[in-house]
Amino acid sequence: MKTLSISPHTAQVIITLEAAGFEAWCVGGCVRDSLLGREPADWDVATNARPEEILACFPNRPAVETGRRHGTIGIVTEGGLVEATTFRVDGDYAGFRRPVEVQFSQSLREDLSRRDFTVNAMAYHPDRGLQDPFGGQEDLKRRMLRCVGDPKSRFQEDALRILRCLRFAAVLGFGIQPETRRMALDCRGLIAALSGERVREELTKLLCGDWMYPVLEENALVLFAALPELEALSGCGQENPYHQYDCWEHTLHATEAVPAKPILRWAALLHDCGKPLVKTFDSQGTAHFYGHAEVGARLAGELLARLRFPRRELEAVVRLVEGHGEILPMGEKRVKRLLGALGEEDFWALLALVRGDISAQTAWVAAKRLPLVDQAEVLAEDILARGSCLAVKDLAVDGQDLMNLGYRPGPALGKSLKTLLEEVLSGELANEKPGLLARAGELLGDGARPM
Ligand code: ATP
Ligand code: MG
């Protein structure tokens, strides 16, 4: 019998449920990942106990009941949350997403048969071993994603599975069984009806996967069904000396080249989405894309809002798309200004995006411009190490100092502080109190002072 090392707290949940006369198993992603030798993201338990029966087995533990309607109770253990879900058969599906009603079941096999892919439809028990009714182990060995049952009906039941298929391919580096892939493509139109949040979650994981490049290259049409704004990138040539790829291939290379963090991967995926909208040719036949960053930022903002991105993340991605065309080399003034305007974290993200964008251009552009990004990085580190003044809050004077001199609080006072910052950033003024106060006096004039 195959033995898997399951987390002790999950084992304890299984033992407790079974001591009360129920049947319980580890299921889904944690079994798949354990067999692959990967650390599971979370441990899920499936059981024939009903939600109220699960709760009754753990009277002394805090429980999370948000998924109760679907049969899931989260049990808070010392080793983290373990989710126990009642065996289910899914009822009718509506809106190509999630069953309308949840029907509980007494049968593990029934529960496994509603799961999406064979590699996700295995169960494991510390004493009874592996249950694998659909050949999941075989497919794990082949590194292959295959629907449980008929792919077309499984994708029609729930179109999110189409994106999950690409997600698992991108994260695990698995191939997609030909019929499953054909039907994913065939059914892609159903993706448009999915909720934005669910699409966002799957695509974010997909984009951060080590195999995002080959998966999106081979299945671009599926991605375009989820993000129609990107379709025009494909086949949009870049007839100029800086590029060797069309906009879509360039986008994929740039996305792969940035670190696998959600904000950066999304920003890279969207950074050139404005290009097809602004493309022009000059008399030499060279392509130009004037204003594409601003147009792209607007389009990206709409797309991300549709996917219900949290506001902070949406704004961070939009700022990156808007700023990706930063002109190199960057001098001290420019670096300071950006550090002040963006903050340290977003500044590093911008440099990473610029680096990814450049490394997806022709070799001579990369050879010439990547060292300029390195230079900007060194400069920024130096500026930060010196504790330079980058924002109004770093000025040697503040609003209180000006009010102490008798200036009234209000917009004029705030504006004068901003002007002081501009002049400090540009090197016209030193960040020292006497000079700043004198200059503030000039800016505000005696009119701003009470008589
Ligand atoms: P992760 O490593 O991201 O947690 P996972 O395989 O555990 O991967 P989850 O989204 O946590 O994925 O889902 C847990 C399990 O529930 C899956 O392994 C699969 O068996 C099943 N499942 C999840 N979503 C669906 C779906 N839309 N259709 C069918 N089965 C699903
Ligand atoms: Mg999981």
GROMACS .gro file of C-alpha atoms and ligand atoms in nm:
model
  483
    1MET     CA    1   0.000   0.000   0.000
    2LYS     CA    2   0.120   0.345  -0.087
    3THR     CA    3   0.176   0.561   0.221
    4LEU     CA    4   0.159   0.937   0.206
    5SER     CA    5   0.274   1.166   0.480
    6ILE     CA    6  -0.036   1.361   0.562
    7SER     CA    7  -0.039   1.649   0.807
    8PRO     CA    8  -0.087   1.526   1.168
    9HIS     CA    9  -0.380   1.763   1.224
   10THR     CA   10  -0.561   1.634   0.919
   11ALA     CA   11  -0.502   1.278   1.041
   12GLN     CA   12  -0.647   1.381   1.377
   13VAL     CA   13  -0.961   1.522   1.212
   14ILE     CA   14  -1.006   1.192   1.024
   15ILE     CA   15  -0.953   0.986   1.343
   16THR     CA   16  -1.202   1.200   1.537
   17LEU     CA   17  -1.471   1.170   1.269
   18GLU     CA   18  -1.421   0.795   1.237
   19ALA     CA   19  -1.424   0.745   1.617
   20ALA     CA   20  -1.776   0.890   1.602
   21GLY     CA   21  -1.875   0.625   1.346
   22PHE     CA   22  -1.833   0.825   1.023
   23GLU     CA   23  -1.608   0.765   0.722
   24ALA     CA   24  -1.344   1.028   0.635
   25TRP     CA   25  -1.071   1.069   0.373
   26CYS     CA   26  -0.815   1.321   0.249
   27VAL     CA   27  -0.926   1.428  -0.098
   28GLY     CA   28  -0.843   1.641  -0.399
   29GLY     CA   29  -0.543   1.870  -0.432
   30CYS     CA   30  -0.363   1.752  -0.118
   31VAL     CA   31  -0.359   1.389  -0.239
   32ARG     CA   32  -0.242   1.499  -0.584
   33ASP     CA   33   0.033   1.721  -0.443
   34SER     CA   34   0.150   1.460  -0.189
   35LEU     CA   35   0.184   1.200  -0.464
   36LEU     CA   36   0.383   1.452  -0.666
   37GLY     CA   37   0.608   1.532  -0.370
   38ARG     CA   38   0.480   1.890  -0.361
   39GLU     CA   39   0.377   2.067  -0.043
   40PRO     CA   40  -0.008   2.081  -0.050
   41ALA     CA   41  -0.158   2.433  -0.031
   42ASP     CA   42  -0.433   2.308   0.200
   43TRP     CA   43  -0.570   1.981   0.336
   44ASP     CA   44  -0.926   1.885   0.254
   45VAL     CA   45  -1.120   1.606   0.418
   46ALA     CA   46  -1.433   1.445   0.270
   47THR     CA   47  -1.674   1.261   0.495
   48ASN     CA   48  -2.021   1.109   0.505
   49ALA     CA   49  -2.091   1.315   0.821
   50ARG     CA   50  -2.337   1.602   0.763
   51PRO     CA   51  -2.225   1.957   0.850
   52GLU     CA   52  -2.407   1.953   1.186
   53GLU     CA   53  -2.253   1.613   1.262
   54ILE     CA   54  -1.905   1.739   1.176
   55LEU     CA   55  -1.957   2.034   1.413
   56ALA     CA   56  -2.074   1.801   1.690
   57CYS     CA   57  -1.748   1.599   1.659
   58PHE     CA   58  -1.537   1.907   1.744
   59PRO     CA   59  -1.722   2.077   2.030
   60ASN     CA   60  -1.407   2.242   2.166
   61ARG     CA   61  -1.266   2.378   1.844
   62PRO     CA   62  -1.346   2.707   1.670
   63ALA     CA   63  -1.522   2.639   1.339
   64VAL     CA   64  -1.561   2.834   1.016
   65GLU     CA   65  -1.913   2.794   0.880
   66THR     CA   66  -1.908   3.017   0.572
   67GLY     CA   67  -1.919   2.714   0.339
   68ARG     CA   68  -2.180   2.528   0.540
   69ARG     CA   69  -2.450   2.553   0.272
   70HIS     CA   70  -2.218   2.356   0.041
   71GLY     CA   71  -2.137   2.107   0.315
   72THR     CA   72  -1.802   2.252   0.426
   73ILE     CA   73  -1.701   2.309   0.787
   74GLY     CA   74  -1.359   2.458   0.859
   75ILE     CA   75  -1.203   2.320   1.176
   76VAL     CA   76  -0.937   2.538   1.333
   77THR     CA   77  -0.654   2.312   1.458
   78GLU     CA   78  -0.312   2.397   1.603
   79GLY     CA   79  -0.173   2.309   1.260
   80GLY     CA   80  -0.406   2.547   1.073
   81LEU     CA   81  -0.748   2.518   0.912
   82VAL     CA   82  -0.869   2.174   0.799
   83GLU     CA   83  -1.182   2.181   0.584
   84ALA     CA   84  -1.417   1.888   0.613
   85THR     CA   85  -1.684   1.859   0.343
   86THR     CA   86  -1.977   1.622   0.331
   87PHE     CA   87  -1.968   1.379   0.034
   88ARG     CA   88  -2.167   1.542  -0.243
   89VAL     CA   89  -2.331   1.467  -0.571
   90ASP     CA   90  -2.376   1.788  -0.760
   91GLY     CA   91  -2.732   1.868  -0.864
   92ASP     CA   92  -2.837   2.072  -1.168
   93TYR     CA   93  -2.601   2.335  -1.294
   94ALA     CA   94  -2.707   2.690  -1.374
   95GLY     CA   95  -2.519   2.972  -1.544
   96PHE     CA   96  -2.243   2.725  -1.631
   97ARG     CA   97  -2.116   2.763  -1.282
   98ARG     CA   98  -2.179   2.566  -0.962
   99PRO     CA   99  -2.473   2.339  -0.898
  100VAL     CA  100  -2.803   2.502  -0.807
  101GLU     CA  101  -2.855   2.265  -0.520
  102VAL     CA  102  -2.613   2.059  -0.320
  103GLN     CA  103  -2.710   1.702  -0.264
  104PHE     CA  104  -2.526   1.518   0.009
  105SER     CA  105  -2.422   1.159  -0.044
  106GLN     CA  106  -2.308   0.855   0.154
  107SER     CA  107  -2.070   0.745  -0.119
  108LEU     CA  108  -1.703   0.845  -0.155
  109ARG     CA  109  -1.706   0.727  -0.515
  110GLU     CA  110  -1.997   0.955  -0.598
  111ASP     CA  111  -1.810   1.243  -0.438
  112LEU     CA  112  -1.497   1.168  -0.641
  113SER     CA  113  -1.693   1.143  -0.965
  114ARG     CA  114  -1.811   1.506  -0.945
  115ARG     CA  115  -1.452   1.634  -0.925
  116ASP     CA  116  -1.293   1.805  -1.224
  117PHE     CA  117  -0.979   1.613  -1.330
  118THR     CA  118  -0.868   1.256  -1.265
  119VAL     CA  119  -0.558   1.377  -1.077
  120ASN     CA  120  -0.791   1.575  -0.846
  121ALA     CA  121  -1.031   1.284  -0.796
  122MET     CA  122  -0.832   1.062  -0.562
  123ALA     CA  123  -0.882   1.000  -0.191
  124TYR     CA  124  -0.634   0.878   0.070
  125HIS     CA  125  -0.679   0.725   0.412
  126PRO     CA  126  -0.388   0.656   0.651
  127ASP     CA  127  -0.508   0.295   0.709
  128ARG     CA  128  -0.711   0.213   0.400
  129GLY     CA  129  -0.474   0.370   0.146
  130LEU     CA  130  -0.552   0.527  -0.191
  131GLN     CA  131  -0.888   0.530  -0.371
  132ASP     CA  132  -0.841   0.607  -0.736
  133PRO     CA  133  -1.147   0.509  -0.939
  134PHE     CA  134  -1.067   0.721  -1.249
  135GLY     CA  135  -0.699   0.645  -1.312
  136GLY     CA  136  -0.559   0.957  -1.147
  137GLN     CA  137  -0.228   0.791  -1.058
  138GLU     CA  138  -0.173   0.682  -1.416
  139ASP     CA  139  -0.240   1.038  -1.535
  140LEU     CA  140  -0.007   1.179  -1.269
  141LYS     CA  141   0.267   0.954  -1.406
  142ARG     CA  142   0.194   1.072  -1.758
  143ARG     CA  143   0.166   1.428  -1.629
  144MET     CA  144  -0.170   1.464  -1.796
  145LEU     CA  145  -0.491   1.654  -1.717
  146ARG     CA  146  -0.801   1.460  -1.812
  147CYS     CA  147  -1.161   1.534  -1.720
  148VAL     CA  148  -1.343   1.287  -1.500
  149GLY     CA  149  -1.612   1.164  -1.743
  150ASP     CA  150  -1.710   1.332  -2.068
  151PRO     CA  151  -1.512   1.658  -2.108
  152LYS     CA  152  -1.783   1.840  -2.301
  153SER     CA  153  -2.053   1.784  -2.041
  154ARG     CA  154  -1.812   1.855  -1.754
  155PHE     CA  155  -1.713   2.190  -1.909
  156GLN     CA  156  -2.075   2.272  -1.991
  157GLU     CA  157  -2.174   2.198  -1.631
  158ASP     CA  158  -1.911   2.440  -1.503
  159ALA     CA  159  -1.703   2.650  -1.740
  160LEU     CA  160  -1.465   2.746  -1.461
  161ARG     CA  161  -1.313   2.400  -1.513
  162ILE     CA  162  -1.178   2.521  -1.849
  163LEU     CA  163  -0.969   2.785  -1.675
  164ARG     CA  164  -0.879   2.543  -1.395
  165CYS     CA  165  -0.747   2.307  -1.660
  166LEU     CA  166  -0.512   2.574  -1.796
  167ARG     CA  167  -0.423   2.676  -1.441
  168PHE     CA  168  -0.318   2.325  -1.338
  169ALA     CA  169  -0.125   2.286  -1.665
  170ALA     CA  170   0.062   2.612  -1.594
  171VAL     CA  171   0.132   2.536  -1.228
  172LEU     CA  172   0.215   2.166  -1.255
  173GLY     CA  173   0.367   2.161  -1.604
  174PHE     CA  174   0.118   1.895  -1.714
  175GLY     CA  175  -0.008   1.831  -2.064
  176ILE     CA  176  -0.379   1.832  -2.144
  177GLN     CA  177  -0.533   1.514  -2.281
  178PRO     CA  178  -0.633   1.584  -2.645
  179GLU     CA  179  -1.011   1.540  -2.606
  180THR     CA  180  -1.011   1.747  -2.286
  181ARG     CA  181  -0.815   2.019  -2.465
  182ARG     CA  182  -1.038   2.010  -2.772
  183MET     CA  183  -1.350   2.048  -2.561
  184ALA     CA  184  -1.196   2.323  -2.348
  185LEU     CA  185  -1.146   2.515  -2.672
  186ASP     CA  186  -1.492   2.422  -2.801
  187CYS     CA  187  -1.668   2.535  -2.483
  188ARG     CA  188  -1.464   2.852  -2.426
  189GLY     CA  189  -1.760   3.078  -2.510
  190LEU     CA  190  -1.918   2.976  -2.179
  191ILE     CA  191  -1.637   3.146  -1.985
  192ALA     CA  192  -1.796   3.487  -2.053
  193ALA     CA  193  -2.082   3.400  -1.815
  194LEU     CA  194  -1.853   3.327  -1.517
  195SER     CA  195  -1.823   3.565  -1.225
  196GLY     CA  196  -1.529   3.804  -1.236
  197GLU     CA  197  -1.385   3.690  -0.901
  198ARG     CA  198  -1.361   3.326  -1.002
  199VAL     CA  199  -1.196   3.412  -1.333
  200ARG     CA  200  -0.953   3.640  -1.154
  201GLU     CA  201  -0.852   3.375  -0.900
  202GLU     CA  202  -0.784   3.111  -1.164
  203LEU     CA  203  -0.602   3.345  -1.402
  204THR     CA  204  -0.384   3.484  -1.123
  205LYS     CA  205  -0.269   3.133  -1.034
  206LEU     CA  206  -0.221   3.051  -1.402
  207LEU     CA  207  -0.011   3.363  -1.462
  208CYS     CA  208   0.214   3.282  -1.166
  209GLY     CA  209   0.271   2.924  -1.281
  210ASP     CA  210   0.616   2.821  -1.404
  211TRP     CA  211   0.464   2.696  -1.729
  212MET     CA  212   0.245   2.999  -1.804
  213TYR     CA  213   0.427   3.068  -2.129
  214PRO     CA  214   0.369   2.740  -2.315
  215VAL     CA  215   0.017   2.705  -2.174
  216LEU     CA  216  -0.093   3.051  -2.286
  217GLU     CA  217   0.086   3.022  -2.616
  218GLU     CA  218  -0.095   2.698  -2.699
  219ASN     CA  219  -0.430   2.802  -2.554
  220ALA     CA  220  -0.441   3.172  -2.634
  221LEU     CA  221  -0.798   3.148  -2.767
  222VAL     CA  222  -0.920   3.025  -2.429
  223LEU     CA  223  -0.753   3.319  -2.256
  224PHE     CA  224  -0.905   3.560  -2.511
  225ALA     CA  225  -1.249   3.419  -2.428
  226ALA     CA  226  -1.189   3.532  -2.068
  227LEU     CA  227  -1.009   3.857  -2.160
  228PRO     CA  228  -1.141   3.968  -2.501
  229GLU     CA  229  -0.948   4.297  -2.468
  230LEU     CA  230  -0.627   4.104  -2.543
  231GLU     CA  231  -0.737   3.933  -2.861
  232ALA     CA  232  -0.626   4.217  -3.089
  233LEU     CA  233  -0.266   4.179  -2.965
  234SER     CA  234  -0.244   3.855  -3.157
  235GLY     CA  235  -0.131   3.927  -3.511
  236CYS     CA  236  -0.064   4.295  -3.433
  237GLY     CA  237   0.281   4.332  -3.587
  238GLN     CA  238   0.547   4.568  -3.452
  239GLU     CA  239   0.718   4.679  -3.769
  240ASN     CA  240   1.001   4.873  -3.606
  241PRO     CA  241   1.365   4.802  -3.513
  242TYR     CA  242   1.292   4.742  -3.144
  243HIS     CA  243   1.076   4.436  -3.180
  244GLN     CA  244   1.103   4.087  -3.322
  245TYR     CA  245   0.763   3.955  -3.207
  246ASP     CA  246   0.405   4.057  -3.266
  247CYS     CA  247   0.235   4.225  -2.969
  248TRP     CA  248   0.095   3.901  -2.828
  249GLU     CA  249   0.421   3.703  -2.842
  250HIS     CA  250   0.603   4.001  -2.695
  251THR     CA  251   0.343   4.018  -2.416
  252LEU     CA  252   0.392   3.650  -2.332
  253HIS     CA  253   0.771   3.683  -2.325
  254ALA     CA  254   0.751   3.994  -2.107
  255THR     CA  255   0.508   3.824  -1.868
  256GLU     CA  256   0.735   3.525  -1.831
  257ALA     CA  257   1.031   3.757  -1.771
  258VAL     CA  258   0.888   3.937  -1.466
  259PRO     CA  259   0.896   3.775  -1.118
  260ALA     CA  260   0.598   3.546  -1.048
  261LYS     CA  261   0.405   3.792  -0.832
  262PRO     CA  262   0.038   3.858  -0.911
  263ILE     CA  263   0.059   4.236  -0.957
  264LEU     CA  264   0.364   4.213  -1.182
  265ARG     CA  265   0.237   3.924  -1.391
  266TRP     CA  266  -0.097   4.102  -1.449
  267ALA     CA  267   0.080   4.429  -1.530
  268ALA     CA  268   0.305   4.252  -1.781
  269LEU     CA  269   0.010   4.069  -1.939
  270LEU     CA  270  -0.173   4.400  -1.985
  271HIS     CA  271   0.117   4.640  -2.042
  272ASP     CA  272   0.072   4.668  -2.420
  273CYS     CA  273  -0.303   4.609  -2.445
  274GLY     CA  274  -0.343   4.963  -2.578
  275LYS     CA  275  -0.110   4.908  -2.874
  276PRO     CA  276  -0.357   4.771  -3.131
  277LEU     CA  277  -0.581   5.072  -3.065
  278VAL     CA  278  -0.320   5.337  -3.144
  279LYS     CA  279  -0.103   5.173  -3.409
  280THR     CA  280   0.009   5.399  -3.695
  281PHE     CA  281   0.267   5.373  -3.973
  282ASP     CA  282   0.499   5.653  -4.085
  283SER     CA  283   0.599   5.713  -4.447
  284GLN     CA  284   0.890   5.469  -4.409
  285GLY     CA  285   0.647   5.194  -4.311
  286THR     CA  286   0.767   5.190  -3.950
  287ALA     CA  287   0.501   5.114  -3.688
  288HIS     CA  288   0.442   5.357  -3.398
  289PHE     CA  289   0.222   5.323  -3.093
  290TYR     CA  290   0.198   5.677  -2.958
  291GLY     CA  291   0.004   5.705  -2.634
  292HIS     CA  292  -0.040   5.330  -2.596
  293ALA     CA  293   0.050   5.329  -2.226
  294GLU     CA  294  -0.228   5.574  -2.135
  295VAL     CA  295  -0.484   5.406  -2.358
  296GLY     CA  296  -0.374   5.067  -2.223
  297ALA     CA  297  -0.401   5.187  -1.863
  298ARG     CA  298  -0.762   5.286  -1.923
  299LEU     CA  299  -0.846   4.954  -2.088
  300ALA     CA  300  -0.663   4.760  -1.816
  301GLY     CA  301  -0.858   4.948  -1.547
  302GLU     CA  302  -1.188   4.844  -1.706
  303LEU     CA  303  -1.077   4.484  -1.745
  304LEU     CA  304  -0.955   4.458  -1.385
  305ALA     CA  305  -1.275   4.618  -1.252
  306ARG     CA  306  -1.477   4.357  -1.442
  307LEU     CA  307  -1.270   4.088  -1.267
  308ARG     CA  308  -1.353   4.257  -0.935
  309PHE     CA  309  -0.993   4.323  -0.841
  310PRO     CA  310  -0.955   4.486  -0.500
  311ARG     CA  311  -0.912   4.858  -0.552
  312ARG     CA  312  -0.554   4.876  -0.426
  313GLU     CA  313  -0.438   4.600  -0.659
  314LEU     CA  314  -0.627   4.745  -0.954
  315GLU     CA  315  -0.464   5.082  -0.901
  316ALA     CA  316  -0.118   4.929  -0.867
  317VAL     CA  317  -0.152   4.738  -1.196
  318VAL     CA  318  -0.295   5.040  -1.379
  319ARG     CA  319  -0.010   5.262  -1.256
  320LEU     CA  320   0.242   5.007  -1.381
  321VAL     CA  321   0.077   4.980  -1.724
  322GLU     CA  322   0.068   5.359  -1.748
  323GLY     CA  323   0.432   5.395  -1.644
  324HIS     CA  324   0.592   5.107  -1.830
  325GLY     CA  325   0.732   5.327  -2.105
  326GLU     CA  326   0.975   5.501  -1.868
  327ILE     CA  327   1.252   5.674  -2.064
  328LEU     CA  328   1.605   5.550  -2.000
  329PRO     CA  329   1.854   5.642  -1.870
  330MET     CA  330   1.685   5.773  -1.556
  331GLY     CA  331   1.864   6.057  -1.382
  332GLU     CA  332   1.869   6.123  -1.010
  333LYS     CA  333   1.582   6.373  -1.032
  334ARG     CA  334   1.357   6.131  -1.217
  335VAL     CA  335   1.434   5.843  -0.980
  336LYS     CA  336   1.361   6.064  -0.679
  337ARG     CA  337   1.039   6.188  -0.830
  338LEU     CA  338   0.921   5.834  -0.904
  339LEU     CA  339   1.023   5.706  -0.561
  340GLY     CA  340   0.830   5.993  -0.404
  341ALA     CA  341   0.523   5.948  -0.623
  342LEU     CA  342   0.503   5.567  -0.625
  343GLY     CA  343   0.660   5.465  -0.296
  344GLU     CA  344   0.944   5.217  -0.271
  345GLU     CA  345   0.750   4.896  -0.341
  346ASP     CA  346   0.576   5.020  -0.655
  347PHE     CA  347   0.900   5.172  -0.779
  348TRP     CA  348   1.076   4.834  -0.765
  349ALA     CA  349   0.776   4.679  -0.937
  350LEU     CA  350   0.801   4.938  -1.214
  351LEU     CA  351   1.170   4.863  -1.268
  352ALA     CA  352   1.092   4.491  -1.280
  353LEU     CA  353   0.823   4.551  -1.543
  354VAL     CA  354   1.050   4.776  -1.750
  355ARG     CA  355   1.318   4.507  -1.730
  356GLY     CA  356   1.073   4.235  -1.840
  357ASP     CA  357   0.945   4.449  -2.127
  358ILE     CA  358   1.295   4.525  -2.251
  359SER     CA  359   1.414   4.167  -2.227
  360ALA     CA  360   1.127   4.069  -2.460
  361GLN     CA  361   1.253   4.307  -2.731
  362THR     CA  362   1.529   4.253  -2.988
  363ALA     CA  363   1.868   4.143  -2.855
  364TRP     CA  364   2.037   4.474  -2.936
  365VAL     CA  365   1.771   4.671  -2.748
  366ALA     CA  366   1.809   4.442  -2.448
  367ALA     CA  367   2.190   4.463  -2.458
  368LYS     CA  368   2.177   4.841  -2.472
  369ARG     CA  369   1.895   4.911  -2.229
  370LEU     CA  370   1.910   4.645  -1.957
  371PRO     CA  371   2.230   4.799  -1.812
  372LEU     CA  372   2.040   5.129  -1.790
  373VAL     CA  373   1.778   4.960  -1.573
  374ASP     CA  374   2.058   4.823  -1.352
  375GLN     CA  375   2.193   5.177  -1.326
  376ALA     CA  376   1.854   5.314  -1.217
  377GLU     CA  377   1.836   5.040  -0.956
  378VAL     CA  378   2.176   5.127  -0.810
  379LEU     CA  379   2.084   5.495  -0.811
  380ALA     CA  380   1.756   5.427  -0.627
  381GLU     CA  381   1.929   5.214  -0.366
  382ASP     CA  382   2.180   5.493  -0.310
  383ILE     CA  383   1.906   5.758  -0.283
  384LEU     CA  384   1.719   5.547  -0.029
  385ALA     CA  385   2.036   5.473   0.170
  386ARG     CA  386   2.108   5.847   0.190
  387GLY     CA  387   1.758   5.903   0.334
  388SER     CA  388   1.696   6.170   0.071
  389CYS     CA  389   1.386   6.386   0.073
  390LEU     CA  390   1.131   6.223  -0.156
  391ALA     CA  391   0.792   6.339  -0.032
  392VAL     CA  392   0.631   6.632   0.149
  393LYS     CA  393   0.659   6.440   0.474
  394ASP     CA  394   1.040   6.426   0.431
  395LEU     CA  395   1.075   6.807   0.407
  396ALA     CA  396   1.263   6.981   0.690
  397VAL     CA  397   0.954   7.200   0.742
  398ASP     CA  398   0.590   7.104   0.784
  399GLY     CA  399   0.256   7.281   0.791
  400GLN     CA  400   0.288   7.342   1.164
  401ASP     CA  401   0.615   7.533   1.115
  402LEU     CA  402   0.441   7.763   0.867
  403MET     CA  403   0.138   7.812   1.094
  404ASN     CA  404   0.374   7.898   1.380
  405LEU     CA  405   0.495   8.186   1.159
  406GLY     CA  406   0.137   8.306   1.135
  407TYR     CA  407   0.028   8.157   0.800
  408ARG     CA  408  -0.328   8.035   0.790
  409PRO     CA  409  -0.394   7.666   0.732
  410GLY     CA  410  -0.559   7.593   0.398
  411PRO     CA  411  -0.498   7.495   0.037
  412ALA     CA  412  -0.239   7.769  -0.026
  413LEU     CA  413  -0.025   7.633   0.254
  414GLY     CA  414  -0.048   7.278   0.119
  415LYS     CA  415   0.037   7.400  -0.229
  416SER     CA  416   0.343   7.586  -0.105
  417LEU     CA  417   0.472   7.266   0.060
  418LYS     CA  418   0.433   7.083  -0.273
  419THR     CA  419   0.627   7.357  -0.451
  420LEU     CA  420   0.902   7.333  -0.186
  421LEU     CA  421   0.920   6.958  -0.253
  422GLU     CA  422   0.945   7.015  -0.630
  423GLU     CA  423   1.230   7.258  -0.579
  424VAL     CA  424   1.411   7.027  -0.338
  425LEU     CA  425   1.372   6.736  -0.579
  426SER     CA  426   1.505   6.940  -0.868
  427GLY     CA  427   1.804   7.053  -0.659
  428GLU     CA  428   1.713   7.425  -0.663
  429LEU     CA  429   1.667   7.425  -0.286
  430ALA     CA  430   1.846   7.244  -0.004
  431ASN     CA  431   1.627   7.051   0.239
  432GLU     CA  432   1.717   7.283   0.528
  433LYS     CA  433   1.477   7.469   0.750
  434PRO     CA  434   1.590   7.835   0.722
  435GLY     CA  435   1.602   7.834   0.341
  436LEU     CA  436   1.272   7.647   0.314
  437LEU     CA  437   1.098   7.891   0.549
  438ALA     CA  438   1.229   8.188   0.355
  439ARG     CA  439   1.112   8.039   0.027
  440ALA     CA  440   0.772   7.955   0.177
  441GLY     CA  441   0.742   8.320   0.280
  442GLU     CA  442   0.804   8.423  -0.083
  443LEU     CA  443   0.550   8.173  -0.211
  444LEU     CA  444   0.278   8.257   0.037
  445GLY     CA  445   0.338   8.632   0.048
  446ASP     CA  446   0.216   8.858   0.322
  447GLY     CA  447  -0.142   8.822   0.200
  448ALA     CA  448  -0.158   8.474   0.353
  449ARG     CA  449  -0.058   8.610   0.692
  450PRO     CA  450  -0.315   8.743   0.933
  451MET     CA  451  -0.266   9.114   1.008
  452ATP     P1  452  -0.490   2.414  -0.490
  452ATP     O1  453  -0.352   2.361  -0.484
  452ATP     O2  454  -0.501   2.540  -0.566
  452ATP     O3  455  -0.562   2.420  -0.359
  452ATP     P2  456  -0.686   2.212  -0.549
  452ATP     O4  457  -0.687   2.100  -0.647
  452ATP     O5  458  -0.690   2.179  -0.406
  452ATP     O6  459  -0.565   2.304  -0.584
  452ATP     P3  460  -0.920   2.364  -0.500
  452ATP     O7  461  -0.977   2.478  -0.578
  452ATP     O8  462  -0.872   2.387  -0.362
  452ATP     O9  463  -0.806   2.303  -0.590
  452ATP    O10  464  -1.031   2.250  -0.500
  452ATP     C1  465  -1.020   2.134  -0.420
  452ATP     C2  466  -1.073   2.013  -0.496
  452ATP    O11  467  -1.213   2.030  -0.521
  452ATP     C3  468  -1.010   1.990  -0.631
  452ATP    O12  469  -0.892   1.915  -0.623
  452ATP     C4  470  -1.121   1.918  -0.705
  452ATP    O13  471  -1.123   1.781  -0.667
  452ATP     C5  472  -1.245   1.983  -0.651
  452ATP     N1  473  -1.294   2.096  -0.731
  452ATP     C6  474  -1.268   2.227  -0.709
  452ATP     N2  475  -1.330   2.306  -0.798
  452ATP     C7  476  -1.399   2.222  -0.878
  452ATP     C8  477  -1.484   2.242  -0.991
  452ATP     N3  478  -1.510   2.364  -1.038
  452ATP     N4  479  -1.539   2.132  -1.048
  452ATP     C9  480  -1.515   2.009  -1.001
  452ATP     N5  481  -1.434   1.984  -0.898
  452ATP    C10  482  -1.376   2.089  -0.835
  453MG      MG  483  -0.701   2.312  -0.244
   0.00000   0.00000   0.00000
